[in-house]
Short mmCIF file of C-alpha atoms in Angstrom, two decimals:
data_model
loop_
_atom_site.label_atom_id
_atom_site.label_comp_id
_atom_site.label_asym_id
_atom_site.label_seq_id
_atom_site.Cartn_x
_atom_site.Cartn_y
_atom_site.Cartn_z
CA UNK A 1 0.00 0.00 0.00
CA UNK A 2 1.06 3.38 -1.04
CA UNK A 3 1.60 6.19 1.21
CA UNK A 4 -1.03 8.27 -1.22
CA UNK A 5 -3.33 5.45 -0.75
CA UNK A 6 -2.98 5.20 2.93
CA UNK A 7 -3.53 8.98 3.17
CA UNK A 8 -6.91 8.46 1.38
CA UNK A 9 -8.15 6.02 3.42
CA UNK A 10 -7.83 8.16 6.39
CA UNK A 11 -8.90 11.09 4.51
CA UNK A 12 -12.28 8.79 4.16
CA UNK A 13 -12.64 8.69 8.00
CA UNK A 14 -12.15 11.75 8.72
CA UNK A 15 -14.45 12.61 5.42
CA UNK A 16 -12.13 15.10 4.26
CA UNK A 17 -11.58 16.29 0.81
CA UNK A 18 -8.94 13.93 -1.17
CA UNK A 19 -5.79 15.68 -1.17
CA UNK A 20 -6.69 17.81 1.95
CA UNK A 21 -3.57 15.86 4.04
CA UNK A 22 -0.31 15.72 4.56
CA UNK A 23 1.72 13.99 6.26
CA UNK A 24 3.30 16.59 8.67
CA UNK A 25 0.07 17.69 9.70
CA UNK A 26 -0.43 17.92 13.58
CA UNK A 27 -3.51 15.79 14.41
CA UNK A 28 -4.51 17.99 17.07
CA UNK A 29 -5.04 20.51 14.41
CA UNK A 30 -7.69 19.00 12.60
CA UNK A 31 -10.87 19.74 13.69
CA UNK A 32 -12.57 16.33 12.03
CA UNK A 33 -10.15 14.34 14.24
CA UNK A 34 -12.67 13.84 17.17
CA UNK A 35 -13.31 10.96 19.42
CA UNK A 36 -15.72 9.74 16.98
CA UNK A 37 -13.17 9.92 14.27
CA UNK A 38 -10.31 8.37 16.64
CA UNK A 39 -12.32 5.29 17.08
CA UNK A 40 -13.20 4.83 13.43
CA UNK A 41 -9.63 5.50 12.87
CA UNK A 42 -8.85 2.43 15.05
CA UNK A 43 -11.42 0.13 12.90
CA UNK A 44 -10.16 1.03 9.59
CA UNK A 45 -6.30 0.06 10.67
CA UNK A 46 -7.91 -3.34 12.20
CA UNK A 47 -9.74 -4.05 9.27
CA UNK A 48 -7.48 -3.02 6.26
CA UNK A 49 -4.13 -3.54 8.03
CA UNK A 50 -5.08 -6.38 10.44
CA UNK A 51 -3.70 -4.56 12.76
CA UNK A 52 -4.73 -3.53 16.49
CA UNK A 53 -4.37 0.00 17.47
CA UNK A 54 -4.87 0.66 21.43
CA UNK A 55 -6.58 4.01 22.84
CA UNK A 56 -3.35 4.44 24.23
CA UNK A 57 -0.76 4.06 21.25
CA UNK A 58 -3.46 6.67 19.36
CA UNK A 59 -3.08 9.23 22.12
CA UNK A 60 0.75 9.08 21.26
CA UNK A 61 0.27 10.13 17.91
CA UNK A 62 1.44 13.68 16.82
CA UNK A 63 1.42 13.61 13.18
CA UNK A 64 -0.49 12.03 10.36
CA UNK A 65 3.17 10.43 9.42
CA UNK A 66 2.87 8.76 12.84
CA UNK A 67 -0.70 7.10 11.72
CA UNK A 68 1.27 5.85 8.14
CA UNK A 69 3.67 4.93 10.12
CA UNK A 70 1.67 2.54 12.45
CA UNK A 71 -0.45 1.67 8.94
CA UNK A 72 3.04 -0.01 7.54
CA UNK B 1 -22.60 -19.08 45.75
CA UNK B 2 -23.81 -21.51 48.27
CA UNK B 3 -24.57 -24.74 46.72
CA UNK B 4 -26.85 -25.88 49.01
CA UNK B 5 -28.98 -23.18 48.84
CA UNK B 6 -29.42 -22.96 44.44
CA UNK B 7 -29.23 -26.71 44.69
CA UNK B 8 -27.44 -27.21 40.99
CA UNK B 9 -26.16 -30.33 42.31
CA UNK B 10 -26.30 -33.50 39.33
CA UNK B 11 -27.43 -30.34 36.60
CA UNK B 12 -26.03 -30.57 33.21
CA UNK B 13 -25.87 -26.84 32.30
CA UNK B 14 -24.30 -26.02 28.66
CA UNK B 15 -22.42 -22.82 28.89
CA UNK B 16 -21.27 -21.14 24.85
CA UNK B 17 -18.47 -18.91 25.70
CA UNK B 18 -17.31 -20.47 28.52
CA UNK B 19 -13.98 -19.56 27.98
CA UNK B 20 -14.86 -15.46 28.06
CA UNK B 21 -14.62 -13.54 31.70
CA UNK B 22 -17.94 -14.41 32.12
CA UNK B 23 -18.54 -17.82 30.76
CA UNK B 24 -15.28 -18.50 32.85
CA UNK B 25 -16.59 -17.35 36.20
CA UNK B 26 -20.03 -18.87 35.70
CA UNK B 27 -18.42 -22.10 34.79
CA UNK B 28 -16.26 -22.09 38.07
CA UNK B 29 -19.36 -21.24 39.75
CA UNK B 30 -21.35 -24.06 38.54
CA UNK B 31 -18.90 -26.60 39.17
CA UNK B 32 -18.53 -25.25 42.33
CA UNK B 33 -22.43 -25.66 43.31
CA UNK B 34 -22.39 -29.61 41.77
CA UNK B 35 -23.41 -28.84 38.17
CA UNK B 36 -21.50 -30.49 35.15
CA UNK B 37 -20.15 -27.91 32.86
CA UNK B 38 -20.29 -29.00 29.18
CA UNK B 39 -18.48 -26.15 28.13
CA UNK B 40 -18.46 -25.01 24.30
CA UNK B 41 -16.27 -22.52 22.80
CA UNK B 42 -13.75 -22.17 19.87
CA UNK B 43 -10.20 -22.20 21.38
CA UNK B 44 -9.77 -26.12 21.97
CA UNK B 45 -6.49 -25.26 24.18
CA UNK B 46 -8.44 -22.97 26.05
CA UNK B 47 -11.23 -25.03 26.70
CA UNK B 48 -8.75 -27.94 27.81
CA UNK B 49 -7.89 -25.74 30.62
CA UNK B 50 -11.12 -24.67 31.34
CA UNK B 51 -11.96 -28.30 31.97
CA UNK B 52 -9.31 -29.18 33.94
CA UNK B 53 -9.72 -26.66 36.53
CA UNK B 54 -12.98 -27.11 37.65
CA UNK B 55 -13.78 -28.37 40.43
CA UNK B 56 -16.11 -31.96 40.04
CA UNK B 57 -15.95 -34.73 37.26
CA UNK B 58 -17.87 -35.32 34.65
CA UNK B 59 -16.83 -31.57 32.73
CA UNK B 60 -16.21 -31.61 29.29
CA UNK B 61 -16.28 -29.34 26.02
CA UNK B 62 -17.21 -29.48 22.25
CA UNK B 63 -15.56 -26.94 19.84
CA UNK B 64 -17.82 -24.54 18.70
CA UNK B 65 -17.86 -21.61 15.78
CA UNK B 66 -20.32 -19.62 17.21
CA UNK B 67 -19.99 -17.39 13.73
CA UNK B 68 -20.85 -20.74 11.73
CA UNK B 69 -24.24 -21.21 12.17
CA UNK B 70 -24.64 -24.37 9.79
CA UNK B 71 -22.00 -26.09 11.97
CA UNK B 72 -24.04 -26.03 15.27
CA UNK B 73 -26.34 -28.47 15.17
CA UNK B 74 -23.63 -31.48 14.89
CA UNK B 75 -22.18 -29.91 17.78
CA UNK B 76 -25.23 -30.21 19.95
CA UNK B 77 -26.29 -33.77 18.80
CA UNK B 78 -23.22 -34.71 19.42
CA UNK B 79 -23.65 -33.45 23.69
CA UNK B 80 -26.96 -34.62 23.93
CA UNK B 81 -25.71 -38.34 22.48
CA UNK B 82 -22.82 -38.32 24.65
CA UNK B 83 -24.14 -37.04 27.41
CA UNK B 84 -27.76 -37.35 27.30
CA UNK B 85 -30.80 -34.63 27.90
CA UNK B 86 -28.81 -31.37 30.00
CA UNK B 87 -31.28 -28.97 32.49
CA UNK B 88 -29.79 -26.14 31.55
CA UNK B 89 -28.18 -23.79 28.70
CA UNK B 90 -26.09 -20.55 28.95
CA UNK B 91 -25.32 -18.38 26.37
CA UNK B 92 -22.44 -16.18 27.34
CA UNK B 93 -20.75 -16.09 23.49
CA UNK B 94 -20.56 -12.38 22.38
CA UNK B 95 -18.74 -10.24 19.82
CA UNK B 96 -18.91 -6.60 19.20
CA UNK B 97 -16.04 -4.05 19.89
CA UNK B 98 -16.82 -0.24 19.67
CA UNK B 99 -17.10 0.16 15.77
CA UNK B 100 -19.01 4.14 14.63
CA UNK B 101 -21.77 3.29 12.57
CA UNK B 102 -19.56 4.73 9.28
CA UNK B 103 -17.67 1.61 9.89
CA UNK B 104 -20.49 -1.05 10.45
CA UNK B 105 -20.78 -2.22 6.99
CA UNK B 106 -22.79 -5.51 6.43
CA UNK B 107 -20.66 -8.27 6.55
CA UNK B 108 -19.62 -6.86 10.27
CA UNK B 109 -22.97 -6.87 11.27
CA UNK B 110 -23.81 -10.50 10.20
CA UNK B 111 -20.64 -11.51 12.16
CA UNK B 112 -22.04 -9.77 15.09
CA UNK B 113 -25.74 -11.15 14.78
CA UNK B 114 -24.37 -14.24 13.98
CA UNK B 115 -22.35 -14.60 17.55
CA UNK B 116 -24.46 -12.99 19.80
CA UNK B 117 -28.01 -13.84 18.32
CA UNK B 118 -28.64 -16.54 15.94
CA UNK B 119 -26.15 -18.82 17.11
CA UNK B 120 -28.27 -18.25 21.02
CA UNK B 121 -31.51 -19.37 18.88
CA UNK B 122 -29.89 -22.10 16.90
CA UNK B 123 -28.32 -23.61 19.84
CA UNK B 124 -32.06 -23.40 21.87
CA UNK B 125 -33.86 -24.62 19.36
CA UNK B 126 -31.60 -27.95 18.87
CA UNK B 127 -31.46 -28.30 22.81
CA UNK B 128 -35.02 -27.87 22.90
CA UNK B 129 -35.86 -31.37 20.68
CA UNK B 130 -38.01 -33.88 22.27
CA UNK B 131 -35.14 -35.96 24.13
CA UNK B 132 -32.73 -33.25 24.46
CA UNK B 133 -33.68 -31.78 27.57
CA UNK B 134 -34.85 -32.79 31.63
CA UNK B 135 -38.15 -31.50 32.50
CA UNK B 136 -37.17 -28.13 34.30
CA UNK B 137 -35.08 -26.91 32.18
CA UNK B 138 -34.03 -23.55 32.23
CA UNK B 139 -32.50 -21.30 29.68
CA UNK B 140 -30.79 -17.76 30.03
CA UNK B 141 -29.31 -15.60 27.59
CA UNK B 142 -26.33 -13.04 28.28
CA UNK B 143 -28.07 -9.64 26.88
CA UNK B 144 -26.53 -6.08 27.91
CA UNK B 145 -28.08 -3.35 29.07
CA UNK B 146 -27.30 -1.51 25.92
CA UNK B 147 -30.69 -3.02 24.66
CA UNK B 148 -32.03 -0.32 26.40
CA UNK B 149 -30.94 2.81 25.23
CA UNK B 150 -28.88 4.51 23.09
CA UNK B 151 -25.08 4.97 22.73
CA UNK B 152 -22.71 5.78 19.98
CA UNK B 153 -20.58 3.24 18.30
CA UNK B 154 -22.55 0.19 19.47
CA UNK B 155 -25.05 -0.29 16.41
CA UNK B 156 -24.69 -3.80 15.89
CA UNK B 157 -23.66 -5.11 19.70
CA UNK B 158 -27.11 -3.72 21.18
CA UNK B 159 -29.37 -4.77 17.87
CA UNK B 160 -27.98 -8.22 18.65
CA UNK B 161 -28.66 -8.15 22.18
CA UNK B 162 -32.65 -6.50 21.70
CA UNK B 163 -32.99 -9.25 19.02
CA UNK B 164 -32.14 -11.62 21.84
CA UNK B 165 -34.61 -9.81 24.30
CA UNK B 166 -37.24 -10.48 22.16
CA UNK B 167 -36.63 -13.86 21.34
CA UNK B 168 -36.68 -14.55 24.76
CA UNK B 169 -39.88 -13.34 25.70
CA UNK B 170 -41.19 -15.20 22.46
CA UNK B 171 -38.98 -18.60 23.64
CA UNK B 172 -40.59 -18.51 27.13
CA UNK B 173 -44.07 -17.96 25.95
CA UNK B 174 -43.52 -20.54 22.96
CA UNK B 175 -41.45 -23.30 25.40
CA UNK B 176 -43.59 -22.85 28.46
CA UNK B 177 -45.58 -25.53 27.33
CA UNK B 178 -42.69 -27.92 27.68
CA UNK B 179 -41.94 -26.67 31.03
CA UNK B 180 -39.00 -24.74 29.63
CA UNK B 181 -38.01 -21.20 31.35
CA UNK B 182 -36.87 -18.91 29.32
CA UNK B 183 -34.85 -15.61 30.75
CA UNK B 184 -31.92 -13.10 29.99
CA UNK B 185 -29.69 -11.26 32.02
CA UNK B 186 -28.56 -8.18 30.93
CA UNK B 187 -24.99 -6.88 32.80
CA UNK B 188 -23.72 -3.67 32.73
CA UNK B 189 -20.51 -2.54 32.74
CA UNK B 190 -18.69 -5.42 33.28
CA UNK B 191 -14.66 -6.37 34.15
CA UNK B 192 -13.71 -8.59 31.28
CA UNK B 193 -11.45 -7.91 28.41
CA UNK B 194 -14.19 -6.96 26.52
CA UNK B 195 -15.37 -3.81 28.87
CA UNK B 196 -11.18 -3.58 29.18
CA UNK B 197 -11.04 -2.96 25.29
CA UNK B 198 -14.03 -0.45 25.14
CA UNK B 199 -12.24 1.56 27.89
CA UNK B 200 -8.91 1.62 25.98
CA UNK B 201 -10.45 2.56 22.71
CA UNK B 202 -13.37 5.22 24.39
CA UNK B 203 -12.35 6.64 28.03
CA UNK B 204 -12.15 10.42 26.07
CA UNK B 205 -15.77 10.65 25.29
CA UNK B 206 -19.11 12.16 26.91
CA UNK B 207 -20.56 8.90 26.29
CA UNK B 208 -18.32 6.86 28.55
CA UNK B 209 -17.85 9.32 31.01
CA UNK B 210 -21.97 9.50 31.62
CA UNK B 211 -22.31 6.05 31.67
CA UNK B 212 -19.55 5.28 34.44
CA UNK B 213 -21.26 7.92 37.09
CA UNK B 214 -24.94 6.63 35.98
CA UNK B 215 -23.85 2.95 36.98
CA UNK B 216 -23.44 4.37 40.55
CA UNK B 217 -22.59 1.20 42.55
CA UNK B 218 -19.29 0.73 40.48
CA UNK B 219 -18.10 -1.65 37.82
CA UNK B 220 -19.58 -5.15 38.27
CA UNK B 221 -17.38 -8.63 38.58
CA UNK B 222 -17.95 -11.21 36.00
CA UNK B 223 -18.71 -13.02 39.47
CA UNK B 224 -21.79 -10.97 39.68
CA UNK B 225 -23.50 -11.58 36.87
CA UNK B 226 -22.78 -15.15 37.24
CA UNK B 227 -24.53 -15.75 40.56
CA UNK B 228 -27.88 -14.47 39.03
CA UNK B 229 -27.40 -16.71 36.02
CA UNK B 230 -26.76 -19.43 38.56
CA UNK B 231 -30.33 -18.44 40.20
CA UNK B 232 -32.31 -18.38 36.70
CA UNK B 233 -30.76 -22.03 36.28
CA UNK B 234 -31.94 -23.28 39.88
CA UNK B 235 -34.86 -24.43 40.63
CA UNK B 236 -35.71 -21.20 43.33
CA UNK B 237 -36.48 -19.22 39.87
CA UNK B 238 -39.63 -21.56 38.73
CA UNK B 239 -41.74 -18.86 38.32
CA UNK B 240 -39.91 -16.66 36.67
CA UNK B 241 -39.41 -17.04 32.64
CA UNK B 242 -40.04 -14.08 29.53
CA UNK B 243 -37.81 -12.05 31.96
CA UNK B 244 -35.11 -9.32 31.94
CA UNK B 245 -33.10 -8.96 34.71
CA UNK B 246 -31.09 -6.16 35.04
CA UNK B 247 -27.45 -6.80 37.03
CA UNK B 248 -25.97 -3.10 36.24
CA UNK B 249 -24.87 -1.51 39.70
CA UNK B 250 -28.30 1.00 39.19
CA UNK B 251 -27.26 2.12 35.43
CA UNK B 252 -31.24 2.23 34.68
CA UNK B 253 -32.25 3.92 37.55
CA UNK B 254 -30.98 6.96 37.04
#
């Protein structure tokens, strides 16, 4: 998986615009990142990268790189 | 529990799930009061271990894919030819981690439905065949509070357990005939790795935080929901069937 086509699958749970992030973007900055949003972000990584994401290794996360990074 | 006073002595209760916090704890608590466990789950290893540590002979297990519908009926013909007819069944199997609705696509909500509510009715209506069961016999679903009202990210967990409330009112009414009773219990919150996960993935929202003062006498212990189980399986609870009961520290009081 591409880092463009990791980037658009978060932009779909957020429901942002295509093309709207980067990946130096501070999370905290994003007003579409709420706890509804967090959670979803959680499924998505379960289901598309089979892998498990705790509450607490999101809460650690700074950047949107630090998401694709976890999504590797 | 005392034993003496439920009297579960000689019962052959069927507990799905018994390898889950609460399936684990009821199991133990069972044993302890005289029952035989015929425990059913899907991790062999784990239900290996299950068996050995209870307390009493006579405990054993069948594999079972709760999610695999097709595949249950085997299981249970199986028990009730080894075995013989069983006085009680527990249905304690349940899926469903916090999931927003934007994420609940079909196929996630079959797998739910499939866990946590067909496989209850499949595995009834197969222990409910002429020769399956002891006259007496009692029945008792694991439901949730969450039937009840509404809360974000649980779509398909609280559907499943409403379809269950249902079907048990329709069960009791349907199987009363037979001298079957019919009941769920429905915890809430609850310390097993289930309620463990939900707190890791949703301790920052309203939603939790509201819910944890309304349940005002604390978190329950899988030990708690298992001792009113183990009164809807006795005999002391022959009047009651079609029922509800609530084990959720006041939750739906307030």
């Amino acid at each position: 998986m591409t880092n463009e086509e990791k980037l658009h699958m978060i932009e779909d749970v957020l429901e942002l615009d295509e093309n709207t992030l980067t990946p130096e973007m501070v999370l905290a900055d994003i007003e579409e990142y709420d706890s509804m949003s967090k959670l979803s972000l959680i499924v998505m990584i379960d289901d598309e990268c089979h892998k498990k994401l705790t509450g607490e290794q999101l809460r650690e996360f700074v950047t949107v790189q630090d998401v694709l990074d976890f999504m590797e | 529990m005392e034993a003496g006073f439920l009297d579960l002595q000689g019962k052959k209760i069927v507990v799905a799930g018994a390898c889950g916090g609460m399936g684990k704890a009821l199991s133990a608590m069972l044993a302890q009061g005289g029952a035989q466990v015929i425990a059913l789950d899907l991790n062999e290893e784990a239900l290996v271990q299950l068996c050995q540590q209870l307390n009493g002979e006579g405990h054993c297990y069948r594999v079972c894919d709760f999610g695999h519908i097709e595949g249950i009926e085997p299981v249970i013909d199986d028990i009730i030819k080894q075995c013989g007819p069983v006085d009680g069944f527990v249905h304690c199997a349940g899926t469903g981690e916090v999931r927003p609705l934007k994420m609940s696509k079909y196929p996630y909500m079959v797998d739910v439905m499939n866990v946590n509510f067909f496989s209850f009715v499949e595995i009834v209506r197969c222990l409910t065949k002429r020769k399956a069961f002891n006259p007496g016999m009692s029945i008792v679903g694991v439901s949730s509070i969450g039937a009840f009202y509404g809360a974000p990210t649980k779509v398909a967990y609280t559907s499943s357990k409403a379809a269950m409330n249902a079907a048990v009112k329709c069960m009791a009414v349907e199987l009363g005939g037979k001298g079957i009773r019919v009941n769920a219990v429905a915890p809430g919150a609850t310390n097993t790795s289930m309620r463990r996960q939900y707190e890791s993935y949703a301790q920052d929202t309203d939603s939790y935080k509201i819910n944890a003062i309304r349940q005002f006498l604390g978190v329950c212990e899988p030990e708690d929901i298992a001792n009113s189980i183990a009164f809807l399986l006795s005999d002391k609870a022959r009047m009651i069937t079609g029922t509800c009961l609530t084990v959720d520290g006041g939750k739906m009081s307030t």
